[in-house]
PDB file of C-alpha atoms in Angstrom:
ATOM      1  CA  UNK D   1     131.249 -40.482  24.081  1.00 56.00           C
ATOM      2  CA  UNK D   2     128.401 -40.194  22.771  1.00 66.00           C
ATOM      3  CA  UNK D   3     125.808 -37.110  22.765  1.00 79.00           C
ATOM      4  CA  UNK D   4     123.326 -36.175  24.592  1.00 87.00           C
ATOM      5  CA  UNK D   5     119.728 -35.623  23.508  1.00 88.00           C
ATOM      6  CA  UNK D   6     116.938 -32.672  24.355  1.00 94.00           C
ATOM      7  CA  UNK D   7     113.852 -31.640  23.395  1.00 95.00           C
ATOM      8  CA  UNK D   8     114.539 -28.389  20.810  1.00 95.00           C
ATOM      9  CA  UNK D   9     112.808 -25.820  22.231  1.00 97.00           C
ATOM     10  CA  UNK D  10     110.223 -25.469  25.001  1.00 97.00           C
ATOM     11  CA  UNK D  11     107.810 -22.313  25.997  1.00 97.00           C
ATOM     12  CA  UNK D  12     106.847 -22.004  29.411  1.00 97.00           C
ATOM     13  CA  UNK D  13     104.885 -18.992  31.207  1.00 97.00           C
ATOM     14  CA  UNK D  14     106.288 -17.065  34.425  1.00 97.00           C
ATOM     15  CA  UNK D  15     106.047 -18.420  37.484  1.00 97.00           C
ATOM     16  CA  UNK D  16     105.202 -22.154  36.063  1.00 97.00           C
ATOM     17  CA  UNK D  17     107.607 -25.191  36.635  1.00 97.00           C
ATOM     18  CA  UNK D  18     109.381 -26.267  34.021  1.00 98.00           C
ATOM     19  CA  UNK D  19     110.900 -29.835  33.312  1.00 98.00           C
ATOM     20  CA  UNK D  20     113.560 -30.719  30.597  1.00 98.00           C
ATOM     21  CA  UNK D  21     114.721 -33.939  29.964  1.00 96.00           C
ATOM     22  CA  UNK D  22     117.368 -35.351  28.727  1.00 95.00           C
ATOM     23  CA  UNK D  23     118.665 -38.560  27.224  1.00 94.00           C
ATOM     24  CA  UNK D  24     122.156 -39.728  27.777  1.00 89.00           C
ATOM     25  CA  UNK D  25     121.921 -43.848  26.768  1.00 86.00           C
ATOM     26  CA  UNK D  26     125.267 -44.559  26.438  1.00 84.00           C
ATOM     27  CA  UNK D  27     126.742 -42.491  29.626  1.00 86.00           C
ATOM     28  CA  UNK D  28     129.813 -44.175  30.936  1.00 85.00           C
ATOM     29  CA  UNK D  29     130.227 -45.216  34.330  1.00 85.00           C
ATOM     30  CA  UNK D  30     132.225 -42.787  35.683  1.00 81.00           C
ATOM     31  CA  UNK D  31     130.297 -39.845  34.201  1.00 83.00           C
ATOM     32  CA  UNK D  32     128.121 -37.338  35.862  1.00 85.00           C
ATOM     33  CA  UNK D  33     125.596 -35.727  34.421  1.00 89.00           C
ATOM     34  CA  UNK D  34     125.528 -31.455  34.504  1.00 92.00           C
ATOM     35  CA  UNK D  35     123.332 -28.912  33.470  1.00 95.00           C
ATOM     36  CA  UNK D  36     124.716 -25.778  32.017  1.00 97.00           C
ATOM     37  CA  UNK D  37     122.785 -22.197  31.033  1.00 98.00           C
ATOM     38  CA  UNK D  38     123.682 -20.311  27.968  1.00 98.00           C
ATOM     39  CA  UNK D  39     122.598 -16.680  27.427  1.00 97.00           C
ATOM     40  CA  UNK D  40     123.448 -15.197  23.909  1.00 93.00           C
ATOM     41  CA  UNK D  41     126.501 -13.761  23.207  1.00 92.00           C
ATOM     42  CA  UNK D  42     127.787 -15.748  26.671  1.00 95.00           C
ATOM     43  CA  UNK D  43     129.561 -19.008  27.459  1.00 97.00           C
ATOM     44  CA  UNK D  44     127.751 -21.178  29.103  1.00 97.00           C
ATOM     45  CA  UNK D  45     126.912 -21.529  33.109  1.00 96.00           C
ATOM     46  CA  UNK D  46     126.536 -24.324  35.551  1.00 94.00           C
ATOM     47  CA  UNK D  47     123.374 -24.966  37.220  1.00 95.00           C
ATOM     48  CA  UNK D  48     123.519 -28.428  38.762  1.00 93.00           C
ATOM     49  CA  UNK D  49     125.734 -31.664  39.122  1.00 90.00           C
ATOM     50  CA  UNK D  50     124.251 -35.199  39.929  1.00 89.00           C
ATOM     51  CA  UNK D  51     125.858 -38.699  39.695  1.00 88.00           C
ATOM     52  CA  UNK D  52     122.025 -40.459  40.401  1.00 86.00           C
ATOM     53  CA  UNK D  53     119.346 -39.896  42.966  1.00 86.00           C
ATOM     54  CA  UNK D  54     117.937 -36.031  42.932  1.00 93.00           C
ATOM     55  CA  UNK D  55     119.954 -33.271  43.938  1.00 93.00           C
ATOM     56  CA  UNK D  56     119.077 -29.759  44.691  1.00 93.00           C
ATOM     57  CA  UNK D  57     120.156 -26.414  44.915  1.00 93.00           C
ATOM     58  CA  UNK D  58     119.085 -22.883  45.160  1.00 92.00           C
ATOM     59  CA  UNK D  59     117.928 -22.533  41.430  1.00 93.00           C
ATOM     60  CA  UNK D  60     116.840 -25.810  40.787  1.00 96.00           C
ATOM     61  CA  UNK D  61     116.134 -29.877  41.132  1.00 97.00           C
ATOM     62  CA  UNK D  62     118.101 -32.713  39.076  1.00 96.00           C
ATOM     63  CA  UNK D  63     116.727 -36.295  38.841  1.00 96.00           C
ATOM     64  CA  UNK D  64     118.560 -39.212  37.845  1.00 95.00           C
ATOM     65  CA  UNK D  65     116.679 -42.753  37.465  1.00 93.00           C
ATOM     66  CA  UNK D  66     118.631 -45.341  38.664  1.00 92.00           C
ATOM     67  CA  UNK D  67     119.489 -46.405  35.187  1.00 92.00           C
ATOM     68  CA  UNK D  68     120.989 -43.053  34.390  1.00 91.00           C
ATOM     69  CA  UNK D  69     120.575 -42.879  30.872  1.00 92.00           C
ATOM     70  CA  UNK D  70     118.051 -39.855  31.445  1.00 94.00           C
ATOM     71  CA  UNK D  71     118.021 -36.460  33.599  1.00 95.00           C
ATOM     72  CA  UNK D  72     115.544 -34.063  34.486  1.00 97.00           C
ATOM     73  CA  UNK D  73     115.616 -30.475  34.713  1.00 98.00           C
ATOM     74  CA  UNK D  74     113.387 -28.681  37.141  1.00 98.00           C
ATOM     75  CA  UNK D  75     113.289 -25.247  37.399  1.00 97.00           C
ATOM     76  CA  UNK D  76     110.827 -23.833  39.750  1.00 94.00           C
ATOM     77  CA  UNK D  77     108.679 -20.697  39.030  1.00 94.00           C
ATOM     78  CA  UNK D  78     110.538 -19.438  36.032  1.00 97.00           C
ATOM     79  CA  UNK D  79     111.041 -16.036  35.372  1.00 97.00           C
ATOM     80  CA  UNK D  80     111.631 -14.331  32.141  1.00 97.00           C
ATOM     81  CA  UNK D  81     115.052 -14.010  32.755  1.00 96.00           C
ATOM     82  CA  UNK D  82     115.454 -18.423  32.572  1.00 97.00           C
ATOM     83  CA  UNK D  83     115.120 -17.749  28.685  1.00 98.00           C
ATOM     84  CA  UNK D  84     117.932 -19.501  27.619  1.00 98.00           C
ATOM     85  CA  UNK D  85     119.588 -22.706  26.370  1.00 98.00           C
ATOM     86  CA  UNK D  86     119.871 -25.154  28.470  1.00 98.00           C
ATOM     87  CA  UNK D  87     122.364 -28.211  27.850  1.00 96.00           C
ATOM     88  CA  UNK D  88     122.989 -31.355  29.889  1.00 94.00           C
ATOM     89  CA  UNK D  89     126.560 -32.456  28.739  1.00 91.00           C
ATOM     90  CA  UNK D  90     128.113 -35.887  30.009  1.00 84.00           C
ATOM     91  CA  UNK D  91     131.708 -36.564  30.662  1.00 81.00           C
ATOM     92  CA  UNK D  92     134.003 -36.008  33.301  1.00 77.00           C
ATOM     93  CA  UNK D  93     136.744 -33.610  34.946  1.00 79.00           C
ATOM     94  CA  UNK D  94     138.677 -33.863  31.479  1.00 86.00           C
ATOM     95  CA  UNK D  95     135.946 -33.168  28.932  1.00 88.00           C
ATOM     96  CA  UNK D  96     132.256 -32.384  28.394  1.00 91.00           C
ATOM     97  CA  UNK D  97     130.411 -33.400  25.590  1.00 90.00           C
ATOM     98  CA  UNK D  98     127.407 -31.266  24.759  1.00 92.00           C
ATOM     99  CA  UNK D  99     123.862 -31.699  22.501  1.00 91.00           C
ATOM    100  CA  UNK D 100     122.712 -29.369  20.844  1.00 92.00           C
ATOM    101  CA  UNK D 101     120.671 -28.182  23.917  1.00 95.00           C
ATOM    102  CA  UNK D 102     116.816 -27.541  24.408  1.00 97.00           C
ATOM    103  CA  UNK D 103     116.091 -23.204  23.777  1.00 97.00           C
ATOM    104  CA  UNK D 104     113.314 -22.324  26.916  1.00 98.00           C
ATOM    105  CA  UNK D 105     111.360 -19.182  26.084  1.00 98.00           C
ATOM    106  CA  UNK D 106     109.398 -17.794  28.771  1.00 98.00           C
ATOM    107  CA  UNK D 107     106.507 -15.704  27.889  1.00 97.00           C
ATOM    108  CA  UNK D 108     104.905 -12.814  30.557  1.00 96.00           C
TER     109      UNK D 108
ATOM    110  CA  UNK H   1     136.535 -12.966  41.913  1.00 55.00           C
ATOM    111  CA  UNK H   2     137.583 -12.054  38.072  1.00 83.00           C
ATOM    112  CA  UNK H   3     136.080 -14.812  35.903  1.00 94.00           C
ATOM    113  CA  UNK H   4     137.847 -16.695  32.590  1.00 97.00           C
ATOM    114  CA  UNK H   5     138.413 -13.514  29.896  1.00 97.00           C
ATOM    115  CA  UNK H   6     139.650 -14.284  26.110  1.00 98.00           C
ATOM    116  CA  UNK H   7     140.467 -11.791  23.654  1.00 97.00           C
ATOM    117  CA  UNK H   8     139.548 -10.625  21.416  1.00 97.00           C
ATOM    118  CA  UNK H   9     135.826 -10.957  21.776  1.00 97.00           C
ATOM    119  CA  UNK H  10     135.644 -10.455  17.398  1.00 98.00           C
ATOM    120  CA  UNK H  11     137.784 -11.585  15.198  1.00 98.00           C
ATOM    121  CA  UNK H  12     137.364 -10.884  11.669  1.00 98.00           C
ATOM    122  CA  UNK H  13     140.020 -12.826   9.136  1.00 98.00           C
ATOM    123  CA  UNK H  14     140.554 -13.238   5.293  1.00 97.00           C
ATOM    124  CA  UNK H  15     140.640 -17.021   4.293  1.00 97.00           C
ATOM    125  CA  UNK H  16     144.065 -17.872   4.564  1.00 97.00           C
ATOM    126  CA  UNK H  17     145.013 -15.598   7.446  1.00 98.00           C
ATOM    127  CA  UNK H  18     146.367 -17.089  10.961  1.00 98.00           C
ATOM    128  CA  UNK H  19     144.631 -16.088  14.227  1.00 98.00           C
ATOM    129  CA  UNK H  20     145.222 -16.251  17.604  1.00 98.00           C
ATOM    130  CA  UNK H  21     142.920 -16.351  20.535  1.00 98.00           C
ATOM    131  CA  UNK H  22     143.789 -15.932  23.857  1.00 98.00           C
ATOM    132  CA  UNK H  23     142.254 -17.296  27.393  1.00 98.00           C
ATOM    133  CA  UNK H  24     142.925 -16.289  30.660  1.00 98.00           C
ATOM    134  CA  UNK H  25     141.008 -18.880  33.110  1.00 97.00           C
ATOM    135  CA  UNK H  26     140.965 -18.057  36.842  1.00 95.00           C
ATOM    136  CA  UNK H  27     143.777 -17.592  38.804  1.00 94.00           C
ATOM    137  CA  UNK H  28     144.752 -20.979  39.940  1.00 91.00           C
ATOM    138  CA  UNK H  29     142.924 -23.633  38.018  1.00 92.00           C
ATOM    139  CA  UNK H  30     144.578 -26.177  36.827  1.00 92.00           C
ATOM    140  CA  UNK H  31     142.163 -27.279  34.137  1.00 94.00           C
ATOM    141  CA  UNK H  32     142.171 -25.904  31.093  1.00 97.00           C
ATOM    142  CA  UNK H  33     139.433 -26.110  28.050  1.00 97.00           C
ATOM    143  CA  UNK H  34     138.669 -25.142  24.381  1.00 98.00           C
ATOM    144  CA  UNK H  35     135.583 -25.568  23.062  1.00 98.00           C
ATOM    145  CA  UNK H  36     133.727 -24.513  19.065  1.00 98.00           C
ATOM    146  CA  UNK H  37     130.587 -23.408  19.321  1.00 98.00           C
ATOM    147  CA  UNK H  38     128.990 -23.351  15.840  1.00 96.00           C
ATOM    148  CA  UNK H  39     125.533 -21.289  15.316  1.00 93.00           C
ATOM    149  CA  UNK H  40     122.624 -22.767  16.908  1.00 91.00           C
ATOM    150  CA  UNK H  41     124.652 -25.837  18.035  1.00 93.00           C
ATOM    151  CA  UNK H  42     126.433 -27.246  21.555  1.00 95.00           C
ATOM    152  CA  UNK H  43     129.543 -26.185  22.228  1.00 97.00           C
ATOM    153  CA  UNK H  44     132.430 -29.251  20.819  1.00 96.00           C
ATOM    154  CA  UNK H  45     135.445 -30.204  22.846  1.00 96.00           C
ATOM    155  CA  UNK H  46     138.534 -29.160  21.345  1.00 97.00           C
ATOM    156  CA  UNK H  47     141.457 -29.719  23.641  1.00 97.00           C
ATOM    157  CA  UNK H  48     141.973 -30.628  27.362  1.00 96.00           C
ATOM    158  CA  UNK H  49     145.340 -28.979  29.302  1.00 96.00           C
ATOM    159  CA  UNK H  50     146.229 -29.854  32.973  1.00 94.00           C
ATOM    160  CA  UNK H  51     148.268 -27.037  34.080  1.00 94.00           C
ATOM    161  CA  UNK H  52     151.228 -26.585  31.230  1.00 96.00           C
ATOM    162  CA  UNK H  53     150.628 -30.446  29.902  1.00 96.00           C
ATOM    163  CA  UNK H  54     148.264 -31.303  26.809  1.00 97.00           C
ATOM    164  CA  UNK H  55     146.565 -34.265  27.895  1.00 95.00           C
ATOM    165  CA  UNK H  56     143.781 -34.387  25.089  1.00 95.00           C
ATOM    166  CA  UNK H  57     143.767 -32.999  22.014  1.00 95.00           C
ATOM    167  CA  UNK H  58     141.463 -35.338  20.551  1.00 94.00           C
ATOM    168  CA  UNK H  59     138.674 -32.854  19.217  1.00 95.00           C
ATOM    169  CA  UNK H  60     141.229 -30.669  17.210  1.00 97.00           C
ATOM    170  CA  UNK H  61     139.666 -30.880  13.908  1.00 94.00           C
ATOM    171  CA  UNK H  62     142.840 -30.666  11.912  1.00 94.00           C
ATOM    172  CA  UNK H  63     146.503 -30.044  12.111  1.00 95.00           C
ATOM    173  CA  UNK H  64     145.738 -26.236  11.138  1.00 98.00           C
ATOM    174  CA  UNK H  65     144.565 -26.094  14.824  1.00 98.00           C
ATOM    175  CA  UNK H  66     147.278 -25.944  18.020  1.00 97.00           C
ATOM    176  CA  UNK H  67     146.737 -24.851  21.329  1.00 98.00           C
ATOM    177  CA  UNK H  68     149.043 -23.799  24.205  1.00 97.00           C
ATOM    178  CA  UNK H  69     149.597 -23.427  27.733  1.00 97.00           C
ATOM    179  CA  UNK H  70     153.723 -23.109  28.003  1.00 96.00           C
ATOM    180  CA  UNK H  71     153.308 -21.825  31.993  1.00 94.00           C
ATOM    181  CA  UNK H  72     150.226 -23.595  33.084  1.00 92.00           C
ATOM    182  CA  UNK H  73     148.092 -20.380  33.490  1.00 95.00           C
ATOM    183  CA  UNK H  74     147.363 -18.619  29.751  1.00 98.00           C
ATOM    184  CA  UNK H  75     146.549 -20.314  26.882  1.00 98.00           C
ATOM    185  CA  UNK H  76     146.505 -19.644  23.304  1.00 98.00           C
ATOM    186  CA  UNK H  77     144.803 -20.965  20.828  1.00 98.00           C
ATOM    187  CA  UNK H  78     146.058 -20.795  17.427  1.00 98.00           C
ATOM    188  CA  UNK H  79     144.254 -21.312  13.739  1.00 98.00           C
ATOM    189  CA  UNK H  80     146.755 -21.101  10.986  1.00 98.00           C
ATOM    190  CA  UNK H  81     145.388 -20.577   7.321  1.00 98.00           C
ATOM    191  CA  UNK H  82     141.755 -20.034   8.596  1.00 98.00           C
ATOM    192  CA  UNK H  83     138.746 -21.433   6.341  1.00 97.00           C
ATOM    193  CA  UNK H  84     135.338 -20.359   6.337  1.00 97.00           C
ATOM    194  CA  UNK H  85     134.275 -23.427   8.396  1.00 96.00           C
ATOM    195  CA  UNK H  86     136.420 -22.066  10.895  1.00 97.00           C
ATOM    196  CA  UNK H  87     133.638 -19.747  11.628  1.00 98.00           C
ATOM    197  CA  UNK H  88     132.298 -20.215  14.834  1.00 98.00           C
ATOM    198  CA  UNK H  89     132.464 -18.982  18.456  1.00 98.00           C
ATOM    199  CA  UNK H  90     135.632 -20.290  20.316  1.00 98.00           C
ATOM    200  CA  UNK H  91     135.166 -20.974  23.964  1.00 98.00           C
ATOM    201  CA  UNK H  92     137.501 -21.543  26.834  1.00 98.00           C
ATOM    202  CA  UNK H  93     136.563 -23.288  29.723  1.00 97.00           C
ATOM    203  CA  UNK H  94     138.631 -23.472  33.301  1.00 95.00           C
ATOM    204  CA  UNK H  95     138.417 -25.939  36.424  1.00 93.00           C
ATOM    205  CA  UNK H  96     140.059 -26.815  39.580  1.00 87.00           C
ATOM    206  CA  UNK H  97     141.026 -30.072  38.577  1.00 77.00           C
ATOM    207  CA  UNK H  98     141.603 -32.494  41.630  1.00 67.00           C
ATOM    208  CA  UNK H  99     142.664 -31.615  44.817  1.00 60.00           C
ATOM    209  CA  UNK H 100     143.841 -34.710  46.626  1.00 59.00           C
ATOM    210  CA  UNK H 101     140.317 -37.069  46.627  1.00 58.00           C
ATOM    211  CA  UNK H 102     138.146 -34.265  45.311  1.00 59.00           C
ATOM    212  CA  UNK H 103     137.376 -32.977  42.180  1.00 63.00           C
ATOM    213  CA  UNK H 104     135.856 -30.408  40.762  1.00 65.00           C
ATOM    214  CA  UNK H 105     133.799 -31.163  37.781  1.00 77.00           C
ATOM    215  CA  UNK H 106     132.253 -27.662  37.192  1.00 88.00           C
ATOM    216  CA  UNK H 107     133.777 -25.710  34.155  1.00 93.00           C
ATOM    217  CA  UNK H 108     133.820 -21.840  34.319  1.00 95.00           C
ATOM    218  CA  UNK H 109     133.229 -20.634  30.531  1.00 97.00           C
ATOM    219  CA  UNK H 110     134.366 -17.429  29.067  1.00 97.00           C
ATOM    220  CA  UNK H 111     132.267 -14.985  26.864  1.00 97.00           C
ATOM    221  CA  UNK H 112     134.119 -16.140  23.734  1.00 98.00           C
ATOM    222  CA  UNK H 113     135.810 -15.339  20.931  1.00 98.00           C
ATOM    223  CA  UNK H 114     133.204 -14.569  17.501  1.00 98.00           C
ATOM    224  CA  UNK H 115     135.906 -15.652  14.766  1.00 98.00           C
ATOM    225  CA  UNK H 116     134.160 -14.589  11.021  1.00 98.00           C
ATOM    226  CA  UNK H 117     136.469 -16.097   8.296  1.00 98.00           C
ATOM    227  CA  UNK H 118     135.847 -14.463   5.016  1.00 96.00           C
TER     228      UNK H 118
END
């Protein structure tokens, strides 16, 4: 399995939208693609699941192309509390394989 | 509900020394994960249990790593003669598996263990 792919870092401004993609080229079939939000000193959290299409949630927007071998992130309106890393690990129920994740600092 | 715990959250150890780490996933997952986090890097799969039974240990970056489950609900994972590039921040990750058709691909993470080998 192969690893993702991120932009290292981004800087955003509250209350702007934010996009981060990712690129996953050699995803397998089977996989789905998940976003996960790390704080320091924490493990990290899940945000959002997709297999393709665009899903949604409370916190944010995934889109899949129909090739799948990229995602993107959308977080609307950040906050300076979305400071984070945020990762986009492939696999399945029995294993995630994470990048080295894209670091989002939000400035006032 | 109580989330995934591990103790301890620091572990400091001479190079040479064993260590064990300890996860406690929520109550009734049947998926069980360890992960390395090294500084500034993506956390790497280590080892893969459903319920008591190993199923991947694949990522286990040498024989001087084992992990555990013997009753399907704590695990333990165990370092014996640490090295410094042992350093790193060990993570344990729990899921509810499958449930007849479904399932659940989301991972809970714990705060993790800090291992410093000196």
């Amino acid at each position: 399995l192969a690893k993702t792919t991120q932009p290292i870092s981004m800087d955003s401004y509250e209350g702007q939208e934010v996009n981060i993609t990712c690129s996953h080229n050699n995803i397998a079939t089977n996989d789905y693609i998940t976003w996960y939000q790390q704080f320091p000193s924490q493990g990290p959290r899940f945000i959002i699941q997709g297999y393709k299409t665009k899903v949604t949630n409370e916190v944010a927007s995934l889109f899949i192309p129909a090739d799948r071998k990229s995602s993107t992130l959308s977080l609307p309106r950040v906050s300076l509390s979305d400071t984070a890393v945020y990762y986009c690990p492939t696999g399945g129920y029995n294993k995630l394989i994470f990048g080295a994740g894209t670091r989002l600092a939000v400035h006032p | 509900g109580a989330g995934v715990s591990q103790s301890p959250r620091y572990k400091v150890a001479k190079r040479g020394q064993d260590v064990a780490l300890r996860c406690d996933p929520i109550s009734g997952h049947v998926s069980l994960f360890w992960y390395q986090q090294a500084l500034g890097q993506g956390p790497e799969f280590l080892t893969y249990f459903q319920n008591e039974a190993q199923l991947d240990k694949s990522g286990l970056p040498s024989d001087r790593f084992f992990a555990e489950r013997p009753e399907g609900s704590v695990s333990t994972l165990k370092i014996q003669r640490t090295q410094q590039e042992d350093s790193a921040v060990y993570l344990c990750a729990s899921s509810a598996g499958t449930s007849g058709r479904i399932t659940y691909n989301e991972q809970f993470f714990g705060p993790g263990t800090r291992l410093t080998v000196l």
